[in-house]
mmCIF file of C-alpha atoms in Angstrom:
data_model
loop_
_atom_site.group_PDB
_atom_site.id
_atom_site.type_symbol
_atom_site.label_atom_id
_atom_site.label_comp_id
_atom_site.label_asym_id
_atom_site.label_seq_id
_atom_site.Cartn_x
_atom_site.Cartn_y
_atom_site.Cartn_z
ATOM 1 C CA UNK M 1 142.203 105.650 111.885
ATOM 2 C CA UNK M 2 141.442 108.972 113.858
ATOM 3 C CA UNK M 3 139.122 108.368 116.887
ATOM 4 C CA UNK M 4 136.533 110.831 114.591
ATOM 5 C CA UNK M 5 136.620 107.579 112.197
ATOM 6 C CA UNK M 6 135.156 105.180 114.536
ATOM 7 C CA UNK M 7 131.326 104.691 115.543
ATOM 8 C CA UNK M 8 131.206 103.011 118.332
ATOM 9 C CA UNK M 9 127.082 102.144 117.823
ATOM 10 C CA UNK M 10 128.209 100.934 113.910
ATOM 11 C CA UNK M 11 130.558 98.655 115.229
ATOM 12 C CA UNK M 12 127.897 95.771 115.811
ATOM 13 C CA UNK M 13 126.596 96.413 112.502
ATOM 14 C CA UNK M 14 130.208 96.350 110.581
ATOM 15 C CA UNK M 15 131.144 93.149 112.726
ATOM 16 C CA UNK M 16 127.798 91.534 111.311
ATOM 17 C CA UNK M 17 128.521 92.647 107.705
ATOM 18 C CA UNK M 18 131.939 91.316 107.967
ATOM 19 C CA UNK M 19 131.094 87.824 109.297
ATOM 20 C CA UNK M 20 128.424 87.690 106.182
ATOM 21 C CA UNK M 21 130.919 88.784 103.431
ATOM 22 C CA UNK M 22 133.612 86.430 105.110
ATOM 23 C CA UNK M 23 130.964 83.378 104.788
ATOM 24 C CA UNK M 24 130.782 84.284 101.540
ATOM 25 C CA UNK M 25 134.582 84.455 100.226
ATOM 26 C CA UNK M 26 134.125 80.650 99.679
ATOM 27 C CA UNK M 27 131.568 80.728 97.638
ATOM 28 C CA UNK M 28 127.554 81.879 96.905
ATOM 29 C CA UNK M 29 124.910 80.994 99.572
ATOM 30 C CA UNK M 30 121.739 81.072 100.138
ATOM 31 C CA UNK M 31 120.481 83.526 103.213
ATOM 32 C CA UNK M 32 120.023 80.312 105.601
ATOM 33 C CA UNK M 33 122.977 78.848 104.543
ATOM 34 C CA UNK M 34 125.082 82.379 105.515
ATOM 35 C CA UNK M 35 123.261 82.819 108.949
ATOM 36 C CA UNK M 36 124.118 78.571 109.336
ATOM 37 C CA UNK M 37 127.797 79.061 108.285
ATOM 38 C CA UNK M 38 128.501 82.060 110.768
ATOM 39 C CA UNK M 39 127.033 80.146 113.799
ATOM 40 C CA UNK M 40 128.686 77.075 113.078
ATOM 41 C CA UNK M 41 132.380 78.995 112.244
ATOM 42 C CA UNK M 42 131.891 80.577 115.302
ATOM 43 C CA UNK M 43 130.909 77.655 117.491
ATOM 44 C CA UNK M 44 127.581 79.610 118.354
ATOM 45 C CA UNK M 45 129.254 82.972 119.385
ATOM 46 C CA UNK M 46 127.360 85.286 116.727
ATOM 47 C CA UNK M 47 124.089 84.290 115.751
ATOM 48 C CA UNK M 48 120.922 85.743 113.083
ATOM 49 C CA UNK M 49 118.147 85.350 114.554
ATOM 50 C CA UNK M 50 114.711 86.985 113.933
ATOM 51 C CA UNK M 51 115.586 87.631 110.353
ATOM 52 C CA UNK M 52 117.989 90.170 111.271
ATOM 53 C CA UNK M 53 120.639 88.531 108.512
ATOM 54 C CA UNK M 54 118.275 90.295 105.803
ATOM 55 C CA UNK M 55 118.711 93.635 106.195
ATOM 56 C CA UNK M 56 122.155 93.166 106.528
ATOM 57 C CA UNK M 57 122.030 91.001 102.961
ATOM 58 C CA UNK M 58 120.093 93.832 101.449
ATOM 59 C CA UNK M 59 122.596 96.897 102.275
ATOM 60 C CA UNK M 60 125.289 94.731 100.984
ATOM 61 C CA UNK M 61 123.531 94.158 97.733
ATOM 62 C CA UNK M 62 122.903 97.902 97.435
ATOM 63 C CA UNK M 63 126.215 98.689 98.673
ATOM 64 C CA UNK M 64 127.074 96.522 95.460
ATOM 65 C CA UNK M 65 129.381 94.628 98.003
ATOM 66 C CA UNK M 66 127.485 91.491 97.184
ATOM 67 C CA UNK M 67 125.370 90.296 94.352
ATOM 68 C CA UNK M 68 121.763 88.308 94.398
ATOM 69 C CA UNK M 69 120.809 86.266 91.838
ATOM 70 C CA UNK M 70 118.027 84.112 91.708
ATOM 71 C CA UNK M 71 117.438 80.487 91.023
ATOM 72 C CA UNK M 72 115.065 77.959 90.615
ATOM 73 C CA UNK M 73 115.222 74.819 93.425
ATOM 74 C CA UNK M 74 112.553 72.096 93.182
ATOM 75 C CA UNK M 75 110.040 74.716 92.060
ATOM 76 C CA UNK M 76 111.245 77.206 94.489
ATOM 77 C CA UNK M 77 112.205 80.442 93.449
ATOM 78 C CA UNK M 78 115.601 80.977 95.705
ATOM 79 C CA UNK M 79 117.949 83.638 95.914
ATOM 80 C CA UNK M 80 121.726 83.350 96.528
ATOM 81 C CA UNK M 81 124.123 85.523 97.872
ATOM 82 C CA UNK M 82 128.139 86.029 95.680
ATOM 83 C CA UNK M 83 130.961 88.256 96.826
ATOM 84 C CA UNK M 84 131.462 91.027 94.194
ATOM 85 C CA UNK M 85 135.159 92.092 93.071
ATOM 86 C CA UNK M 86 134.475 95.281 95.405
ATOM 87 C CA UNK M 87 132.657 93.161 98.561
ATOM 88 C CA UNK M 88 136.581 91.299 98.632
ATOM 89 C CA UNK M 89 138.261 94.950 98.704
ATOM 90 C CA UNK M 90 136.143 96.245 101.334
ATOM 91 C CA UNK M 91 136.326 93.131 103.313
ATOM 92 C CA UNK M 92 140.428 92.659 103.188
ATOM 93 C CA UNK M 93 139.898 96.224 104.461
ATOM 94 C CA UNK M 94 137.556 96.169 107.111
ATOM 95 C CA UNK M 95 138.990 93.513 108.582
ATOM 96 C CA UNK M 96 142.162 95.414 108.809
ATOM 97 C CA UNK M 97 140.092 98.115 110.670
ATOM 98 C CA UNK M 98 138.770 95.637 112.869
ATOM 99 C CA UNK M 99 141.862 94.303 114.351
ATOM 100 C CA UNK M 100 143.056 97.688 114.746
ATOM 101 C CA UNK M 101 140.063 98.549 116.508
ATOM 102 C CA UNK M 102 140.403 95.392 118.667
ATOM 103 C CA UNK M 103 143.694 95.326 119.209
ATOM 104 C CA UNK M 104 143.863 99.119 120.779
ATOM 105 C CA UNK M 105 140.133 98.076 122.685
ATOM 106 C CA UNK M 106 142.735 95.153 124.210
ATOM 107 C CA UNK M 107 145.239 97.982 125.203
ATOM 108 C CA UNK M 108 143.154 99.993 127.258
ATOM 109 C CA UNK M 109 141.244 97.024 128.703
ATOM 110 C CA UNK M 110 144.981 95.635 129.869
ATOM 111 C CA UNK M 111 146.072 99.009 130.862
ATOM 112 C CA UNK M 112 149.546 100.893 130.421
ATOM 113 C CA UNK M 113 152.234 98.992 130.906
ATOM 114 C CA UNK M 114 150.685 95.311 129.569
ATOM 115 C CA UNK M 115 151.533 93.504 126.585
ATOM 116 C CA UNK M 116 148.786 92.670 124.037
ATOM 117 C CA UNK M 117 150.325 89.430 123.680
ATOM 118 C CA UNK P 1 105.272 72.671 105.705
ATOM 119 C CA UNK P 2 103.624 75.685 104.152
ATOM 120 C CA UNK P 3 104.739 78.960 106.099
ATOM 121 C CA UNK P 4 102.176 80.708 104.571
ATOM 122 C CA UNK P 5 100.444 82.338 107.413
ATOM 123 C CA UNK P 6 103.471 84.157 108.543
ATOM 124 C CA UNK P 7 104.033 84.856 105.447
ATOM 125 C CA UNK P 8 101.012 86.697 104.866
ATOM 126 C CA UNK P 9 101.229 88.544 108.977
ATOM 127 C CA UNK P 10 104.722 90.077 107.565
ATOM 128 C CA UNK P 11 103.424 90.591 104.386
ATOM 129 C CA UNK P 12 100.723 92.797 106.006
ATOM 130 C CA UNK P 13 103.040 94.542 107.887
ATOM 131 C CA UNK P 14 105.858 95.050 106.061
ATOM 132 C CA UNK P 15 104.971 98.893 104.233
ATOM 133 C CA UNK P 16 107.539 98.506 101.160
ATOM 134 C CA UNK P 17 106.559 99.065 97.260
ATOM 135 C CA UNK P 18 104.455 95.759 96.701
ATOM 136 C CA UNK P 19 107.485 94.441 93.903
ATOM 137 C CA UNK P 20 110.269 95.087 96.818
ATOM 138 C CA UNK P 21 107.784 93.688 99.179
ATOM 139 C CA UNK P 22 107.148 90.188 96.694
ATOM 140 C CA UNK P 23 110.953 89.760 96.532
ATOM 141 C CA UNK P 24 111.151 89.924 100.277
ATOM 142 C CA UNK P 25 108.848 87.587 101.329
ATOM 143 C CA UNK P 26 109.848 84.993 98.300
ATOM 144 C CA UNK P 27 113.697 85.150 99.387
ATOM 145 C CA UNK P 28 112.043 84.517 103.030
ATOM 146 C CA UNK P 29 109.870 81.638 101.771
ATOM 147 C CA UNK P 30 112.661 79.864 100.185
ATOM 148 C CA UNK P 31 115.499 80.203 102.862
ATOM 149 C CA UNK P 32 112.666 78.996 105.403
ATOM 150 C CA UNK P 33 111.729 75.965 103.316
ATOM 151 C CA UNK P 34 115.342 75.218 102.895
ATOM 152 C CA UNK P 35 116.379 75.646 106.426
ATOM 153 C CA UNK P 36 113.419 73.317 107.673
ATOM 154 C CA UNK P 37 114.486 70.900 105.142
ATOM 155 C CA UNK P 38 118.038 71.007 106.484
ATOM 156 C CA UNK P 39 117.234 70.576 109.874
ATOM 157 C CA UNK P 40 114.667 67.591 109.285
ATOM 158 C CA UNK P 41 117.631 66.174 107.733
ATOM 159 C CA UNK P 42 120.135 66.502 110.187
ATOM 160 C CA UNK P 43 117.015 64.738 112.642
ATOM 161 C CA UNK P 44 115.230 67.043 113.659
ATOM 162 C CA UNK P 45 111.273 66.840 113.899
ATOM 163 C CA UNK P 46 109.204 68.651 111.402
ATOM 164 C CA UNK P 47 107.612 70.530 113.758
ATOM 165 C CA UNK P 48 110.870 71.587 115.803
ATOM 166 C CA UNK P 49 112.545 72.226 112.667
ATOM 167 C CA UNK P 50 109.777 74.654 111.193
ATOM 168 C CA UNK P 51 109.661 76.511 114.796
ATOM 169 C CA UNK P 52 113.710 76.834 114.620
ATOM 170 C CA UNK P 53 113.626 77.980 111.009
ATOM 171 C CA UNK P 54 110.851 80.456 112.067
ATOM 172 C CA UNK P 55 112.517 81.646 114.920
ATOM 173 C CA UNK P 56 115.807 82.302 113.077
ATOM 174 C CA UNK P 57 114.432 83.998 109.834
ATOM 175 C CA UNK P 58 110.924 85.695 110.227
ATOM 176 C CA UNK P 59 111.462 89.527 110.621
ATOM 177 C CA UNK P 60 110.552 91.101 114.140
ATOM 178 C CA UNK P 61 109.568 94.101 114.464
ATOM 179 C CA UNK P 62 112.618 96.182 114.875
ATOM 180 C CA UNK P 63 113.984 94.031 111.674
ATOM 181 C CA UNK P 64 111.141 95.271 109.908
ATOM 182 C CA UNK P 65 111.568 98.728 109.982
ATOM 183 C CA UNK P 66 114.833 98.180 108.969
ATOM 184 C CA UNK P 67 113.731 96.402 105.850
ATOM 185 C CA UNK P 68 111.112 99.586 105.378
ATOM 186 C CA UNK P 69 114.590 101.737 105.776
ATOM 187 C CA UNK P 70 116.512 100.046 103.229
ATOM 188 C CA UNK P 71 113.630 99.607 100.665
ATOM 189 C CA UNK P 72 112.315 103.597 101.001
ATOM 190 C CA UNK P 73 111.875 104.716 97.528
ATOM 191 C CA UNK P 74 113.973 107.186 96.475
ATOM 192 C CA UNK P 75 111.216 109.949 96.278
ATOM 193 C CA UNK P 76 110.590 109.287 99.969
ATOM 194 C CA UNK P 77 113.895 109.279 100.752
ATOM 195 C CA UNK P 78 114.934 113.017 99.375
ATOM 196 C CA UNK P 79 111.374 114.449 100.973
ATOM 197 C CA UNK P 80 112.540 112.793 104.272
ATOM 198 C CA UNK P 81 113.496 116.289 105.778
ATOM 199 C CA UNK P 82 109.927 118.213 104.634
ATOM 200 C CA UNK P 83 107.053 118.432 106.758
ATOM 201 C CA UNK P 84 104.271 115.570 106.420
ATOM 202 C CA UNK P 85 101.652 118.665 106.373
ATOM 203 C CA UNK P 86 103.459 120.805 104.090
ATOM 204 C CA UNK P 87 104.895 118.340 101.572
ATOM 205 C CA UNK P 88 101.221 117.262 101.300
ATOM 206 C CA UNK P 89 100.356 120.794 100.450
ATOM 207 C CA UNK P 90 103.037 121.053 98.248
ATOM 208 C CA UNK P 91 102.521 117.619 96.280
ATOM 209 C CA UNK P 92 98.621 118.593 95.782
ATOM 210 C CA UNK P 93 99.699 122.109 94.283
ATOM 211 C CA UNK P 94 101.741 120.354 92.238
ATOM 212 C CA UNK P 95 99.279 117.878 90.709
ATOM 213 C CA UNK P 96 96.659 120.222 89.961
ATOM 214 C CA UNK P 97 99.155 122.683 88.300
ATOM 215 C CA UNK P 98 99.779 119.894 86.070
ATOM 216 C CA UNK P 99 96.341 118.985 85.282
ATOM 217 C CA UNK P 100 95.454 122.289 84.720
ATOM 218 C CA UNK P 101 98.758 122.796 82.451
ATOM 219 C CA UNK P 102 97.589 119.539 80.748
ATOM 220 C CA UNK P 103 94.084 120.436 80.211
ATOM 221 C CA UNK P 104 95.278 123.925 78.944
ATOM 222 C CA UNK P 105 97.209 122.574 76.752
ATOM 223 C CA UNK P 106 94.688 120.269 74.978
ATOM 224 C CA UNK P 107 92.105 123.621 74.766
ATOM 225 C CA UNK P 108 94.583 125.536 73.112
ATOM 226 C CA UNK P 109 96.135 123.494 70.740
ATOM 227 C CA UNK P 110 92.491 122.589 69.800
ATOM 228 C CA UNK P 111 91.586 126.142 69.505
ATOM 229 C CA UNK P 112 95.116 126.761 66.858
ATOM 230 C CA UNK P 113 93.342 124.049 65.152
ATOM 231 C CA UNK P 114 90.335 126.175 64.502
ATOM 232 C CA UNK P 115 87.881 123.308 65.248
ATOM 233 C CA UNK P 116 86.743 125.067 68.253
ATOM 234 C CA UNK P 117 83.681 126.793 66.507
ATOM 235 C CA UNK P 118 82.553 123.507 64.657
ATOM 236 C CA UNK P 119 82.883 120.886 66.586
ATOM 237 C CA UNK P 120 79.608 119.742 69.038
ATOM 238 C CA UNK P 121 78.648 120.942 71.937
ATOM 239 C CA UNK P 122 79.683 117.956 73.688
ATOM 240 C CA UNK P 123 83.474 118.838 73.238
ATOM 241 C CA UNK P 124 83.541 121.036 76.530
ATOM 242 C CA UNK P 125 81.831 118.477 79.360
ATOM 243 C CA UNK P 126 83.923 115.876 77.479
ATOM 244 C CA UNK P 127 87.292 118.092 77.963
ATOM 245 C CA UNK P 128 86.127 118.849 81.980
ATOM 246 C CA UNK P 129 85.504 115.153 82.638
ATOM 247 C CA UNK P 130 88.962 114.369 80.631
ATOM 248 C CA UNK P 131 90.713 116.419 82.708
ATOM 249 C CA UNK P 132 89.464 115.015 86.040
ATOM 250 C CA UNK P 133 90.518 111.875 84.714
ATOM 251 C CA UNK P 134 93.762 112.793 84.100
ATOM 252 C CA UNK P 135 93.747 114.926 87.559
ATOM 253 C CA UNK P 136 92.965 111.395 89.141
ATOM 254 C CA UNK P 137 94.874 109.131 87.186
ATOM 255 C CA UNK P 138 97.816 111.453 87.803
ATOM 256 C CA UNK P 139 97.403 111.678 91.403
ATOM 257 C CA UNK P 140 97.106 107.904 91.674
ATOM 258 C CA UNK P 141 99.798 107.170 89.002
ATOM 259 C CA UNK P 142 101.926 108.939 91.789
ATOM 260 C CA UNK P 143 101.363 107.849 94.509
ATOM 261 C CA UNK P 144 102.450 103.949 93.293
ATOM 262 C CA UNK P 145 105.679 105.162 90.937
ATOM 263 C CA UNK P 146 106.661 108.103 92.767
ATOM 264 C CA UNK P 147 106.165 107.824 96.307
ATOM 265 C CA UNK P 148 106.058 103.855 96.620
ATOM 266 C CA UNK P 149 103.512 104.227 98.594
ATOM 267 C CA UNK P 150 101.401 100.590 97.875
ATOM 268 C CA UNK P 151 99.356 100.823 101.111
ATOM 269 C CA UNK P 152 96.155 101.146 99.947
ATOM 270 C CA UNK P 153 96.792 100.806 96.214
ATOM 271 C CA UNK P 154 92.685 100.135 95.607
ATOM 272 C CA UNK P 155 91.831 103.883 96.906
ATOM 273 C CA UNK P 156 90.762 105.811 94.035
ATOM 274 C CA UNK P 157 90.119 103.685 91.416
ATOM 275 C CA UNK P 158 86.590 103.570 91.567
ATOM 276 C CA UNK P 159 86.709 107.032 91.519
ATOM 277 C CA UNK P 160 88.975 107.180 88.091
ATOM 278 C CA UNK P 161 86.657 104.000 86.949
ATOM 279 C CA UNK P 162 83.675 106.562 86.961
ATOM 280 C CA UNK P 163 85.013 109.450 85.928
ATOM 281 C CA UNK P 164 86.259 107.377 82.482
ATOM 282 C CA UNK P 165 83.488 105.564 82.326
ATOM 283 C CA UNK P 166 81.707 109.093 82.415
ATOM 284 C CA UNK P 167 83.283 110.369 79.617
ATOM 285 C CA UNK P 168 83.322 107.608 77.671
ATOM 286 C CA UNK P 169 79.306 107.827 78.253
ATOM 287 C CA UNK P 170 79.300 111.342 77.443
ATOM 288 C CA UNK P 171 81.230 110.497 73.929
ATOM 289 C CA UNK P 172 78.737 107.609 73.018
ATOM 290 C CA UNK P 173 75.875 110.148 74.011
ATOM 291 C CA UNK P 174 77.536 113.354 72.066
ATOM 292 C CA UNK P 175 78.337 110.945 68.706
ATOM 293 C CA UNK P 176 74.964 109.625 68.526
ATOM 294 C CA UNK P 177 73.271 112.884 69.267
ATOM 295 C CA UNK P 178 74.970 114.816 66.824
ATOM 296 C CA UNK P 179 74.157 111.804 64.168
ATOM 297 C CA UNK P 180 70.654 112.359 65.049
ATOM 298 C CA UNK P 181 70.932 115.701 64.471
ATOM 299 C CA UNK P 182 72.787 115.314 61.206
ATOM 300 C CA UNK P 183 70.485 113.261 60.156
ATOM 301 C CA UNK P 184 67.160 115.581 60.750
ATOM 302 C CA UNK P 185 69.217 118.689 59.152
ATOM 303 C CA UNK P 186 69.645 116.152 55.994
ATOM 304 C CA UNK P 187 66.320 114.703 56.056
ATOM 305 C CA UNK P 188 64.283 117.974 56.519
ATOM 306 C CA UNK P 189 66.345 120.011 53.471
ATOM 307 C CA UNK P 190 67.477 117.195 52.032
ATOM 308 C CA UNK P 191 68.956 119.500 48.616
ATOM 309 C CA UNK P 192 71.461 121.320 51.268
ATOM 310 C CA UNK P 193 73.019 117.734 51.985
ATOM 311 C CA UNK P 194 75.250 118.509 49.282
ATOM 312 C CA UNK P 195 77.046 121.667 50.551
ATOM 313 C CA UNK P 196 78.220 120.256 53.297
ATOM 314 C CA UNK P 197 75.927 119.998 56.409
ATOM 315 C CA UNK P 198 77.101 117.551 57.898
ATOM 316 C CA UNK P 199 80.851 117.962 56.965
ATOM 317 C CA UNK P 200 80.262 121.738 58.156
ATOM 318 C CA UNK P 201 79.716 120.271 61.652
ATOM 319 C CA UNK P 202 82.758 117.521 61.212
ATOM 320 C CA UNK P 203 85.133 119.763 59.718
ATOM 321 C CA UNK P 204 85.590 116.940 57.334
#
């Protein structure tokens, strides 16, 4: 990854999309049940609040990286959220890019000479 | 537990094609049902738990100009970089070139058809009003499948209502005219009847 690759203002975003499509790998959800699932998994650390989970839901689906279908729930129309063949590439690769990103964000925080470990 | 009011405030708000829009809000309405649900079942009271499911789900602002991003039709979307003021400009030279083309069109291939010289004298104010029908249909038609633009989906269609209704008047008046007509030729030389006055006019 060249340092042309990485936004630093897209990083938020990606780390969002990531948590989503990782809530996902176990199976299809509905939107609450995602934002639920990544607060609990990360003991309260990340958080959707002000419906800020749906845009990020909607760019997935149109990224074809996930897949809505609807279904009917005590009379309630519902939609639900599945991880596409392509959604489980991209993630196995983003997260790659992630922990490259983080790890070399952990080198120059611990300056020359540290150990990441 | 109805969360209809805030359902309708984003609905207002939210400037999407109406079907994107009505998929939105009914993926909203379920999730927040559901999540109030949840929580009152985890022990939560229903009030608390329809203020938490709020507070975590309805769009804010900034989330709904996202949604408006995501959801631009495409049309929008590949005009993004044109001025307002000149893509306006260019959209309205567009539409009338059509509904001139259009109502050229119709005169000529009526005109090939030779019907021109026998048909009544209603056939021109019919053709005019047809066209500004079309014109306005066109222009509305649009504005809801092209641009997306749902906004203020009612504007105009009084105006296309009267214009159709117009012509349609126009027919019924031209028809029953030209009956009348018809019928005084036929009952004033009533021996002509048989070489064709009235078909003369029809073309029949």
């Amino acid at each position: 990854m060249s340092a042309e690759d990485f936004d630093v203002q897209g990083f938020a975003r990606d780390i969002n999309e990531l948590l989503v499509l990782s809530t996902l790998r176990k199976g299809a959800k509905h939107g609450y049940q995602i934002a639920l699932d990544v607060e609990t998994e990360s003991n309260g650390l990340f958080k959707f609040r002000h419906g800020t989970l749906y845009p990020i839901l909607h760019r997935l689906e149109g990224e074809g990286l996930i897949k809505g279908s609807w279904s009917k729930d005590g009379g309630r129309r519902r939609k639900e959220y599945g991880l596409t063949p392509t959604g489980q590439k991209h993630f196995s690769g983003e997260t790659d890019r992630v922990g490259d990103v983080v790890a070399r964000l952990m080198a120059v925080l611990q300056g020359p000479g540290r150990s990441l470990a | 537990m109805a969360f209809t009011p805030e359902l309708r405030t984003l609905g207002e708000k939210l400037a999407v094609p109406i079907p994107d829009r009505v998929r939105i809000l009914r993926e909203l309405s379920g999730d927040l049902h559901a999540l109030t649900e949840r929580l009152v079942a985890d022990g939560v009271a229903p009030n608390e738990a329809r203020q938490r499911a709020a507070h975590a789900l309805v769009p804010d602002e900034q989330t709904l100009r996202a949604l408006e991003r995501l959801h631009e039709p495409l049309y929008v979307r590949l005009t993004r970089r044109i001025d307002p003021s000149r893509l306006r400009t260019l959209e309205r030279r567009g539409l009338v070139a059509a509904a001139v083309f259009m109502v050229g069109a119709s005169g000529l291939a009526l005109a090939n058809a030779n019907v021109v010289d026998a048909v009544s004298r209603f056939q021109w104010p019919v053709m005019m009003v047809g066209g500004l029908t079309f014109a306005a249909g066109l222009a509305k038609a649009f504005e809801i499948w092209i641009k997306g633009d749902h906004s203020r989906i009612r504007r105009g269609l009084t105006a296309i209502l009267f214009v159709s209704l117009s012509q349609l008047a126009i027919v019924t008046v031209g028809i029953m005219a030209d009956l009348y007509v018809a019928a005084s030729m036929v009952e004033s030389a009533p021996a002509q009847s048989d070489h064709g006055l009235p078909s003369r006019r029809t073309g029949w």
